[in-house]
Coordinates of C-alpha atoms and ligand atoms in Angstrom, one line a residue:
D191 CA -19.7 10.3 9.2
G192 CA -19.7 7.0 7.5
L193 CA -15.9 6.7 7.2
P194 CA -13.9 4.3 9.4
P195 CA -11.5 6.1 11.8
F196 CA -8.2 7.1 10.3
V197 CA -5.4 4.7 10.9
N198 CA -1.9 4.7 9.2
E199 CA -1.2 1.8 6.9
S200 CA 1.2 -0.7 8.3
M201 CA 4.8 -1.3 7.2
L202 CA 5.9 -4.2 5.1
D203 CA 6.5 -7.3 7.3
L204 CA 8.7 -9.6 5.3
T205 CA 8.7 -12.3 8.1
I206 CA 5.2 -13.2 6.8
P207 CA 5.7 -15.6 3.9
A208 CA 2.6 -14.3 2.0
N209 CA 4.1 -10.9 1.8
R210 CA 7.3 -12.3 0.3
T211 CA 5.5 -14.3 -2.3
G212 CA 3.1 -11.5 -2.8
F213 CA 5.9 -9.2 -3.7
V214 CA 7.7 -11.7 -6.0
N215 CA 4.5 -12.5 -7.9
A216 CA 3.7 -8.8 -8.2
I217 CA 7.1 -8.0 -9.7
A218 CA 6.7 -10.8 -12.2
D219 CA 3.2 -9.7 -13.0
V220 CA 4.1 -6.1 -13.5
R221 CA 7.1 -7.1 -15.6
G222 CA 4.7 -9.0 -17.8
K223 CA 2.6 -5.8 -18.3
A224 CA 5.6 -3.5 -18.9
G225 CA 6.5 -1.9 -22.2
G226 CA 3.0 -1.0 -23.3
V227 CA 1.9 2.4 -24.6
I228 CA 0.3 4.6 -21.9
P229 CA -2.3 7.1 -23.1
L230 CA -3.2 10.5 -21.6
F231 CA -6.6 10.6 -19.7
I232 CA -8.7 13.7 -20.5
G233 CA -12.3 14.2 -19.8
G234 CA -12.8 10.5 -18.9
K235 CA -11.2 9.3 -22.1
D236 CA -7.9 7.8 -23.2
V237 CA -6.0 10.1 -25.6
T238 CA -3.0 9.0 -27.5
T239 CA -0.3 11.1 -29.1
D240 CA 2.5 10.3 -31.6
D241 CA 5.2 11.6 -29.3
T242 CA 6.2 9.1 -26.6
I243 CA 8.9 8.8 -24.0
A244 CA 10.2 5.4 -22.9
S245 CA 10.4 5.1 -19.2
T246 CA 13.0 2.5 -18.2
N247 CA 14.2 0.4 -15.3
P248 CA 17.2 2.3 -13.8
A249 CA 18.8 -1.0 -12.8
K250 CA 18.6 -2.3 -16.4
P251 CA 18.2 0.6 -18.7
A252 CA 17.4 -1.6 -21.7
E253 CA 14.2 -2.7 -20.0
V254 CA 11.3 -0.4 -21.1
I255 CA 8.7 -0.1 -18.4
A256 CA 6.3 1.9 -20.5
R257 CA 6.1 4.1 -23.6
V258 CA 4.2 7.1 -22.3
C259 CA 2.3 9.4 -24.7
Q260 CA 3.4 13.0 -24.3
G261 CA 0.9 15.8 -24.1
G262 CA 1.7 19.3 -25.6
K263 CA -0.2 22.5 -25.6
P264 CA -3.3 21.1 -27.4
E265 CA -3.7 18.4 -24.8
V266 CA -3.3 20.9 -21.9
D267 CA -6.0 23.0 -23.6
A268 CA -8.3 19.9 -23.9
A269 CA -7.7 18.9 -20.3
I270 CA -8.5 22.4 -19.1
E271 CA -11.7 22.5 -21.1
A272 CA -12.7 19.1 -19.7
A273 CA -11.9 20.4 -16.2
Q274 CA -13.9 23.6 -16.7
K275 CA -16.9 21.5 -17.8
A276 CA -16.6 19.3 -14.8
F277 CA -16.1 22.1 -12.3
P278 CA -19.6 23.4 -11.4
A279 CA -21.1 20.0 -10.7
W280 CA -18.0 18.9 -8.8
R281 CA -17.9 22.1 -6.8
D282 CA -21.5 21.6 -5.8
T283 CA -21.1 17.9 -4.9
S284 CA -21.4 17.6 -1.1
P285 CA -18.1 17.3 0.8
A286 CA -19.3 13.9 2.1
D287 CA -19.8 12.6 -1.4
R288 CA -16.5 13.9 -2.5
A289 CA -14.8 12.3 0.5
M290 CA -16.5 9.0 -0.4
F291 CA -14.6 8.9 -3.7
L292 CA -11.3 9.2 -1.9
H293 CA -12.3 6.5 0.5
R294 CA -13.1 4.3 -2.5
A295 CA -9.8 5.1 -4.1
A296 CA -8.0 4.1 -0.9
D297 CA -9.7 0.7 -0.9
I298 CA -8.7 0.1 -4.5
A299 CA -5.1 1.0 -3.8
R300 CA -5.1 -1.2 -0.7
R301 CA -6.3 -4.1 -2.8
R302 CA -3.5 -3.4 -5.3
M303 CA -0.8 -2.8 -2.7
F304 CA 1.8 -5.2 -4.0
E305 CA 1.3 -4.4 -7.6
L306 CA 1.5 -0.6 -7.0
S307 CA 4.7 -1.2 -5.0
A308 CA 6.2 -3.4 -7.8
W309 CA 5.8 -0.6 -10.4
Q310 CA 8.1 1.5 -8.2
V311 CA 10.7 -1.2 -7.8
L312 CA 10.9 -1.4 -11.6
E313 CA 10.4 2.2 -12.7
V314 CA 12.4 4.1 -10.2
G315 CA 14.5 1.5 -8.4
K316 CA 12.8 1.7 -5.0
Q317 CA 13.5 -1.0 -2.5
W318 CA 10.5 -3.3 -1.6
D319 CA 9.9 -1.9 1.9
Q320 CA 10.3 1.7 0.7
A321 CA 7.9 1.2 -2.2
F322 CA 5.4 -0.5 0.1
H323 CA 5.7 2.5 2.5
D324 CA 5.2 4.9 -0.4
V325 CA 2.0 3.3 -1.5
G326 CA 0.9 3.1 2.2
E327 CA 1.5 6.8 2.6
G328 CA -0.6 7.5 -0.6
I329 CA -3.5 5.5 1.0
D330 CA -3.0 7.5 4.2
F331 CA -3.3 10.7 2.3
L332 CA -6.6 9.6 0.6
D333 CA -8.1 8.5 3.9
Y334 CA -6.9 11.4 6.0
Y335 CA -8.0 14.1 3.5
A336 CA -11.4 12.4 3.2
H337 CA -11.8 12.9 7.0
E338 CA -10.4 16.4 6.9
M339 CA -12.9 17.4 4.2
L340 CA -15.7 16.3 6.5
R341 CA -14.3 18.3 9.3
L342 CA -14.0 21.5 7.1
G343 CA -17.1 20.9 5.0
A344 CA -19.8 22.1 7.5
P345 CA -20.4 25.9 7.7
R346 CA -19.1 27.3 11.0
R347 CA -21.1 29.7 13.1
M348 CA -19.0 32.7 14.0
G349 CA -19.6 35.1 17.0
R350 CA -22.7 35.3 19.2
A351 CA -23.9 38.9 18.6
P352 CA -27.7 39.1 18.9
G353 CA -29.6 40.0 15.8
E354 CA -27.1 38.5 13.3
L355 CA -26.1 35.1 12.1
N356 CA -22.6 34.6 10.7
H357 CA -21.5 31.6 8.8
L358 CA -17.9 30.9 7.6
F359 CA -17.5 28.2 4.9
Y360 CA -15.1 27.3 2.1
Q361 CA -15.4 27.0 -1.6
P362 CA -12.9 25.4 -4.1
K363 CA -10.6 27.7 -5.9
G364 CA -11.0 26.2 -9.4
I365 CA -8.7 24.2 -11.7
A366 CA -5.6 22.9 -10.0
A367 CA -2.4 21.9 -11.8
V368 CA -0.7 19.2 -9.8
I369 CA 3.0 18.8 -10.7
A370 CA 4.7 15.9 -9.1
P371 CA 8.3 14.7 -8.5
W372 CA 9.4 11.1 -9.2
N373 CA 10.9 10.2 -5.8
F374 CA 7.6 9.5 -3.9
P375 CA 5.9 8.8 -7.2
F376 CA 2.7 7.5 -5.8
A377 CA 2.3 9.1 -2.4
I378 CA 3.1 12.7 -3.2
A379 CA 1.2 12.6 -6.5
I380 CA -1.9 11.1 -5.2
G381 CA -1.7 13.2 -2.0
M382 CA -1.7 16.4 -3.9
A383 CA -4.3 15.3 -6.4
A384 CA -6.6 13.9 -3.6
A385 CA -6.4 17.2 -1.7
A386 CA -7.4 19.2 -4.7
I387 CA -10.2 16.8 -5.7
V388 CA -11.8 16.4 -2.3
T389 CA -11.9 20.2 -1.8
G390 CA -13.8 20.4 -5.1
N391 CA -11.1 21.4 -7.6
P392 CA -10.7 19.5 -10.9
V393 CA -7.1 18.4 -11.5
I394 CA -4.7 18.5 -14.4
F395 CA -2.0 16.1 -13.2
K396 CA 1.5 16.2 -14.7
P397 CA 3.7 13.4 -13.5
S398 CA 7.5 13.5 -13.7
S399 CA 8.7 11.8 -16.9
I400 CA 10.9 9.5 -14.7
A401 CA 7.8 8.1 -13.1
S402 CA 5.0 8.5 -15.6
R403 CA 3.9 4.9 -15.5
I404 CA 3.4 5.1 -11.8
G405 CA 1.6 8.3 -12.4
Y406 CA -0.8 6.3 -14.6
N407 CA -1.7 4.3 -11.5
L408 CA -3.6 7.3 -10.4
T409 CA -5.7 7.3 -13.6
E410 CA -6.5 3.6 -13.1
I411 CA -7.5 4.2 -9.5
F412 CA -9.6 7.3 -9.9
R413 CA -11.3 5.8 -13.0
E414 CA -12.2 2.6 -11.0
A415 CA -13.4 4.8 -8.1
G416 CA -16.0 6.3 -10.6
L417 CA -14.8 9.9 -10.3
P418 CA -16.9 12.0 -12.7
E419 CA -15.3 12.8 -16.1
G420 CA -13.0 15.7 -16.2
V421 CA -12.4 15.9 -12.4
F422 CA -9.0 14.0 -12.8
N423 CA -7.0 14.5 -16.0
Y424 CA -3.6 12.8 -16.5
V425 CA -1.4 14.9 -18.8
P426 CA 2.2 13.7 -18.9
G427 CA 4.4 15.8 -21.1
R428 CA 7.8 17.3 -21.6
S429 CA 8.1 20.2 -19.1
S430 CA 10.1 22.2 -21.8
V431 CA 7.0 22.0 -24.0
M432 CA 4.1 22.2 -21.7
G433 CA 5.4 23.2 -18.2
D434 CA 5.3 26.9 -18.4
Y435 CA 2.1 26.8 -20.6
L436 CA 0.2 24.9 -17.9
V437 CA 1.4 27.1 -15.1
E438 CA 0.7 30.3 -17.1
H439 CA -2.7 29.2 -18.4
P440 CA -5.3 31.9 -17.4
Q441 CA -7.8 29.2 -16.5
V442 CA -5.6 27.5 -13.9
S443 CA -6.4 28.8 -10.4
M444 CA -3.7 27.1 -8.4
I445 CA -0.5 25.1 -8.9
C446 CA 0.3 22.4 -6.4
F447 CA 3.9 21.5 -6.9
T448 CA 6.5 19.3 -5.3
G449 CA 10.0 19.2 -6.6
S450 CA 13.3 21.1 -6.7
M451 CA 13.9 24.6 -5.5
E452 CA 14.8 25.8 -9.0
V453 CA 11.6 24.6 -10.7
G454 CA 9.5 25.7 -7.7
L455 CA 10.9 29.3 -7.8
R456 CA 10.3 29.4 -11.6
I457 CA 6.7 28.3 -11.1
Q458 CA 6.1 31.0 -8.5
E459 CA 7.5 33.6 -10.8
K460 CA 5.5 32.5 -13.8
A461 CA 2.3 32.2 -11.8
A462 CA 2.6 35.7 -10.4
V463 CA 2.3 37.3 -13.9
V464 CA -1.4 37.9 -14.8
Q465 CA -2.3 36.6 -18.3
P466 CA -4.9 38.1 -20.6
G467 CA -8.3 36.8 -19.6
Q468 CA -7.1 35.7 -16.2
M469 CA -9.8 36.3 -13.5
Q470 CA -8.1 35.4 -10.2
C471 CA -4.8 35.5 -8.4
K472 CA -3.1 32.1 -8.7
R473 CA -2.1 30.3 -5.5
V474 CA 1.1 28.3 -5.6
I475 CA 1.9 25.6 -3.1
A476 CA 5.5 24.6 -3.7
E477 CA 7.2 21.9 -1.6
M478 CA 10.8 22.1 -2.5
G479 CA 14.3 20.8 -1.5
G480 CA 16.3 20.3 1.6
K481 CA 19.8 20.2 3.0
N482 CA 19.0 18.3 6.1
A483 CA 21.4 17.9 9.1
I484 CA 21.5 15.5 12.0
I485 CA 23.5 16.6 15.1
I486 CA 25.4 14.0 17.1
D487 CA 25.8 15.3 20.6
D488 CA 28.8 14.2 22.7
D489 CA 26.5 11.9 24.9
A490 CA 24.5 10.4 22.0
D491 CA 23.6 6.7 21.9
L492 CA 25.8 5.7 19.0
D493 CA 24.1 2.3 18.4
E494 CA 21.0 4.3 17.5
A495 CA 22.7 7.3 15.9
V496 CA 24.9 5.3 13.4
L497 CA 22.0 3.2 12.2
Q498 CA 19.6 6.1 11.8
V499 CA 22.1 8.4 10.1
L500 CA 22.7 5.6 7.5
N501 CA 19.0 5.1 7.0
S502 CA 18.4 8.8 6.6
A503 CA 21.3 9.4 4.3
F504 CA 21.2 6.3 2.1
G505 CA 17.7 5.0 2.2
F506 CA 16.4 5.0 -1.4
Q507 CA 19.9 6.2 -2.4
G508 CA 19.5 9.5 -0.6
Q509 CA 16.8 10.6 -3.0
K510 CA 14.4 12.0 -0.4
C511 CA 13.7 15.6 0.3
S512 CA 14.0 14.7 4.0
A513 CA 17.3 12.8 3.5
C514 CA 20.2 13.6 5.8
S515 CA 23.1 15.1 3.8
R516 CA 25.1 16.7 6.6
V517 CA 25.9 15.0 9.9
I518 CA 27.3 17.5 12.4
V519 CA 29.3 15.7 15.1
L520 CA 30.5 17.2 18.4
D521 CA 34.2 17.1 18.9
P522 CA 34.5 14.7 21.9
I523 CA 32.6 12.0 20.2
Y524 CA 33.8 12.7 16.6
D525 CA 36.4 9.9 16.2
R526 CA 34.2 7.2 17.8
F527 CA 31.2 8.1 15.7
V528 CA 33.0 8.4 12.4
E529 CA 34.8 5.1 12.8
R530 CA 31.5 3.3 13.4
L531 CA 29.7 5.2 10.6
V532 CA 32.5 4.3 8.1
K533 CA 32.5 0.6 9.0
A534 CA 28.7 0.4 8.8
A535 CA 28.7 2.2 5.4
Q536 CA 31.2 -0.2 4.0
A537 CA 29.0 -3.1 4.9
I538 CA 26.0 -1.8 3.0
K539 CA 24.9 -4.2 0.3
I540 CA 24.4 -2.4 -3.1
G541 CA 22.6 -3.9 -6.1
P542 CA 19.2 -4.0 -7.9
S543 CA 16.3 -3.1 -5.6
E544 CA 14.4 -6.0 -7.0
D545 CA 16.5 -8.2 -4.7
P546 CA 15.4 -7.3 -1.1
A547 CA 18.8 -8.3 0.2
N548 CA 20.2 -5.1 -1.3
Y549 CA 20.0 -2.0 1.0
M550 CA 21.0 0.5 -1.7
G551 CA 20.1 0.4 -5.4
P552 CA 20.5 2.5 -8.5
V553 CA 19.5 6.2 -8.7
A554 CA 16.3 6.8 -10.7
D555 CA 17.7 7.9 -14.0
A556 CA 20.8 8.5 -16.0
S557 CA 20.6 12.3 -15.9
L558 CA 20.4 12.2 -12.1
Q559 CA 23.4 9.7 -12.0
K560 CA 25.5 12.2 -14.0
N561 CA 24.6 15.1 -11.7
I562 CA 25.4 13.1 -8.6
L563 CA 28.8 11.9 -10.0
E564 CA 29.6 15.6 -10.5
Y565 CA 28.9 16.2 -6.9
V566 CA 31.1 13.3 -5.9
K567 CA 33.9 15.1 -7.6
V568 CA 33.2 18.3 -5.8
A569 CA 33.1 16.4 -2.5
E570 CA 36.5 14.9 -3.3
Q571 CA 37.9 18.4 -3.9
E572 CA 36.3 20.1 -0.9
G573 CA 36.8 17.4 1.7
K574 CA 38.6 14.2 2.5
V575 CA 36.9 11.0 1.4
L576 CA 36.1 8.5 4.1
V577 CA 34.0 6.1 2.0
K578 CA 33.6 5.9 -1.7
R579 CA 32.0 2.6 -2.7
T580 CA 33.2 1.7 -6.2
D581 CA 32.1 -1.9 -5.8
I582 CA 28.8 -1.2 -7.6
P583 CA 27.2 -2.9 -10.6
A584 CA 28.7 -1.6 -13.9
E585 CA 25.3 -1.8 -15.7
G586 CA 22.6 0.6 -14.5
C587 CA 22.3 4.0 -12.9
Y588 CA 24.6 3.3 -9.9
V589 CA 26.7 5.9 -8.1
P590 CA 29.2 5.3 -5.3
L591 CA 27.9 5.7 -1.8
T592 CA 30.2 8.6 -0.6
I593 CA 31.0 10.0 2.8
V594 CA 33.4 13.0 3.1
E595 CA 34.8 14.8 6.2
G596 CA 36.5 18.2 6.5
I597 CA 33.4 19.9 5.0
K598 CA 33.0 23.5 6.1
P599 CA 29.8 25.5 6.1
H600 CA 30.7 27.5 3.1
H601 CA 31.4 24.5 0.9
R602 CA 29.1 23.6 -1.9
I603 CA 28.7 20.1 -0.4
A604 CA 27.4 21.8 2.8
Q605 CA 25.0 24.1 0.9
E606 CA 23.6 22.5 -2.2
E607 CA 21.0 19.7 -2.4
I608 CA 22.7 16.7 -4.1
F609 CA 19.7 14.3 -3.9
G610 CA 21.9 11.2 -3.9
P611 CA 24.0 9.0 -1.5
V612 CA 26.6 11.7 -0.6
L613 CA 27.0 12.5 3.1
A614 CA 29.1 15.4 4.5
V615 CA 30.6 14.9 8.0
M616 CA 31.1 18.3 9.8
R617 CA 32.8 18.9 13.1
A618 CA 31.4 21.2 15.8
G619 CA 33.1 22.5 19.0
S620 CA 29.9 22.9 20.9
F621 CA 26.2 22.2 20.7
D622 CA 25.5 25.9 19.9
E623 CA 28.0 25.8 17.1
A624 CA 26.3 22.6 15.8
L625 CA 23.0 24.3 15.8
A626 CA 24.4 27.4 14.0
I627 CA 25.9 25.1 11.3
A628 CA 22.6 23.1 11.0
N629 CA 20.6 26.3 10.5
G630 CA 23.1 27.9 8.2
T631 CA 21.6 27.0 4.8
R632 CA 18.8 28.4 2.6
F633 CA 16.7 25.3 3.4
A634 CA 14.6 24.4 6.4
L635 CA 13.0 21.1 5.8
T636 CA 14.0 18.3 8.3
G637 CA 16.6 17.8 10.9
G638 CA 17.6 15.4 13.7
V639 CA 19.4 15.4 17.0
F640 CA 20.9 12.5 18.9
S641 CA 21.5 13.5 22.5
R642 CA 20.8 12.4 26.1
S643 CA 21.0 15.9 27.4
P644 CA 17.5 17.3 28.3
E645 CA 19.0 20.8 28.1
N646 CA 20.3 20.4 24.6
L647 CA 17.2 18.7 23.4
A648 CA 15.2 21.6 24.7
K649 CA 17.6 24.0 23.0
A650 CA 17.1 22.1 19.7
R651 CA 13.3 22.2 20.0
R652 CA 13.5 26.0 20.3
D653 CA 16.4 26.9 18.0
F654 CA 16.8 24.1 15.3
R655 CA 14.6 25.9 12.8
V656 CA 13.2 23.3 10.4
G657 CA 9.7 22.2 9.4
N658 CA 10.2 18.7 10.8
L659 CA 12.6 18.1 13.7
Y660 CA 13.3 14.6 15.0
L661 CA 14.8 14.1 18.5
N662 CA 16.7 10.8 18.9
R663 CA 15.3 9.6 15.5
G664 CA 16.4 9.8 11.9
S665 CA 15.3 12.6 9.6
T666 CA 13.1 10.6 7.2
G667 CA 9.8 8.7 7.3
A668 CA 7.2 11.3 8.3
M669 CA 3.8 9.7 8.7
V670 CA 0.5 11.2 7.7
E671 CA -1.3 12.9 10.6
R672 CA 1.4 12.0 13.1
Q673 CA 4.1 14.2 11.5
P674 CA 2.5 16.8 9.2
F675 CA 5.3 17.3 6.7
G676 CA 6.9 20.4 5.0
G677 CA 9.4 23.1 5.4
F678 CA 10.0 26.9 5.0
K679 CA 12.7 29.3 3.8
M680 CA 13.8 27.9 0.4
S681 CA 12.2 24.5 1.2
G682 CA 8.9 25.8 0.1
V683 CA 5.7 27.8 0.6
G684 CA 2.5 26.2 1.8
S685 CA 1.3 24.3 4.8
K686 CA 2.2 20.8 5.8
T687 CA 1.0 17.8 3.8
G688 CA -0.8 15.2 5.9
G689 CA -1.7 17.9 8.5
P690 CA -4.7 19.9 9.6
D691 CA -4.0 23.1 7.6
Y692 CA -3.3 21.5 4.3
L693 CA -6.7 21.4 2.7
L694 CA -7.4 25.1 3.6
Q695 CA -5.0 26.1 0.9
F696 CA -7.2 24.6 -1.9
M697 CA -10.2 26.7 -1.0
D698 CA -11.3 30.3 -0.6
P699 CA -13.2 31.1 2.6
R700 CA -16.5 33.0 2.5
C701 CA -18.5 34.5 5.2
V702 CA -22.2 35.2 5.0
T703 CA -23.9 37.5 7.5
E704 CA -27.7 37.6 7.9
N705 CA -29.3 40.4 9.9
T706 CA -32.0 38.5 11.7
Ligands
LIG872 P1 12.0 18.6 -10.4 O1 11.8 20.0 -9.9 O2 13.0 18.4 -11.4 O3 10.6 18.2 -11.1 C1 9.4 18.2 -10.4 C2 8.2 18.3 -11.4 O4 8.2 19.6 -12.1 C3 8.3 17.3 -12.5 O5 7.0 16.8 -12.8 C4 8.9 18.1 -13.7 O6 8.6 17.6 -14.9 C5 8.2 19.4 -13.5 N1 8.8 20.6 -14.1 C6 10.0 20.8 -14.5 N2 10.2 22.0 -15.1 C7 8.9 22.6 -15.1 C8 8.4 23.8 -15.5 N3 9.2 24.7 -16.1 N4 7.1 24.0 -15.4 C9 6.3 23.1 -14.8 N5 6.7 21.9 -14.4 C10 8.0 21.7 -14.5 O7 12.1 17.7 -9.2 P2 12.3 16.1 -9.1 O8 13.7 15.8 -9.6 O9 11.2 15.4 -9.8 O10 12.2 15.8 -7.6 C11 13.2 16.0 -6.7 C12 13.1 17.3 -5.9 O11 11.9 17.3 -5.3 C13 14.2 17.4 -4.9 O12 14.6 18.8 -4.9 C14 13.4 17.2 -3.6 O13 13.9 17.8 -2.4 C15 12.1 17.7 -3.9 N6 11.0 17.1 -3.1 C16 10.5 17.9 -2.1 C17 9.5 17.4 -1.3 C18 8.9 18.2 -0.2 O14 7.9 17.7 0.4 N7 9.4 19.3 0.2 C19 9.1 16.0 -1.4 C20 9.7 15.3 -2.5 C21 10.7 15.8 -3.3

C-alpha cells in the first residue's frame, strides 16, 4: 500500500547524549520564539483578530509563551465556509491519497520531535519524557489512522447470493468540529484531527486556551504537508464566546471532543437539538473523565506496585484522564504498602519540568491550581493526611502532592475527578470488596490490579468494568494499536482511539446492490 508498516515511536532515551543536548537546545530555541502573536488559520490563510489571550509558562507565569488570536462567531462562520468549500474535493480524494497526507505529517513531526516536545515543557509544564511520549503518540495516531483508512477504504463485497452484487463502503460525514483538551495537547488534538481528515471530513479545530500555542503546531504541520485549503482550520477562541456556537452550527456534522465530563455532557445536549437549516443528525464522540483505581491484592509484588502507583498517580502531576486517583489496598498488606508508598512519595523531587531531575512539576494553569487546592482541603476534611508536600516552589502553579487515607466510597475524594496529584488510599476486606469499590463510581476509564493470584486476576478481567484494565501494570501510558484507549459510563461515548473501530465513527456506511 506504499506505507511502511506501523511501528510505535520509541520512548525518550536520555542515556544518549544527543538526546540530552537535543532537548536542551530545543528548549532554548523555542524560548527564543516564544511570545509572538499566533494567528488563526482559515481556508489556508492566516487570520488575525484584535482579541488575544496570553498563554504562559505555568512554572514562571510572567513568561508569555504566545499571544494567541481569539476567534469569535465571525471566524467560526468563515472557517465553516472554507470547510464547506473544501469538502466535495476532499471527500472525493482517494483514501490512499488522503492517507499519504497523514504519512507526510508524521514525517514532519518526527523531524521536529524535540522542538514539539519543548513547546509542551514550556506551555503546559510537561516533563521531558512525558512531552516526548506525547509527541510520539501523536505521530503514532497519524501513521496508524493512515493504515486504517487504507484498510477501510476499499468497498467490501457482502454475501454471495447469485444474481446480485452487494458492496458496502463508507463516506465521510461532513464538517467535523474537533475540540481538544490541554493535557495531551499534541497527541489527542492531532489524533482527533487526523482521524477526521483521513476519513474525508474537513476540520474546525478548537484547541484549549491553556495549550493554544501547541495547537498551532498542528497548523504548521498540516500546512507543510500540503493539505488542501480549508481541510484543516485552526480556530482558537474563548469557549464562552464560540463554544456553543460551533457545536450548534447547523453545518457541523460531527463533534469530536475530549475533555471533562461536564463539558462533554453539555456538548451532547446542545448537539442533540436540531437547528434551523440543519440537514443531518450530529454525531458526538466525547472522551471524558475518569476516577481510576488500582487494586493492591494481599500477595502483590510491592516493588512493582509502589513504583507504578506513584507513576500513575503523580506522573504529569496527575493530570491524565487515565491517572490513578484511588488505590484500594487489601487489609493484610495495607500497612506494609502504605508505609512504602508514603516513603517513596516523600522522596519525589518537585520543581520546574524544564529540569529533567524533577519528577513532578507545576499544574498547567492557575485556575486548575485553585481547583486542586480546594480538593486538597476536602481531602483533609474527609480523610487523614499521610503526605502533603508543602516543600514546593513559591512561584508558579504548584500544588502539594497529597495522599490521604480513611477515604470511604461515598466521599467526594472517592467520586469526583480532581485532575491533580491527590491520591486516596482505601482499605478493602476482600478482593470482591475491592472490585466493588473500584466499580463504584460514575466513571469507567482505566484501572489496574497488582496480584499474583491467577484466580483474582481472572476475576478482575471479568468484573473490573473499565475501558482499559492493566494487570500488574500501572493505569497510564496506553499505546496506539497495542492498547486501544477509551472508556464508557460517564467516561464517554465513542469507540477507542488508536483502535480498529475508531475511524468508523467519522463515516456513514452505504450499501449498493446491483441486480446482475
Ligand atoms: P475541558 O472540558 O475543560 O475542556 C476541553 C475543551 O472543551 C477545551 O478546548 C475547552 O475550551 C472546550 N470547551 C469548554 N467549554 C465548551 C463549550 N461550552 N463548548 C465547546 N467547547 C468547550 O477539559 P480540559 O480541562 O481541557 O481537559 C481535562 C479533562 O479532559 C479531564 O476531565 C480529563 O479526564 C479529560 N480527558 C479525557 C481523555 C479521554 O481520552 N477520555 C483524555 C484526556 C483528557
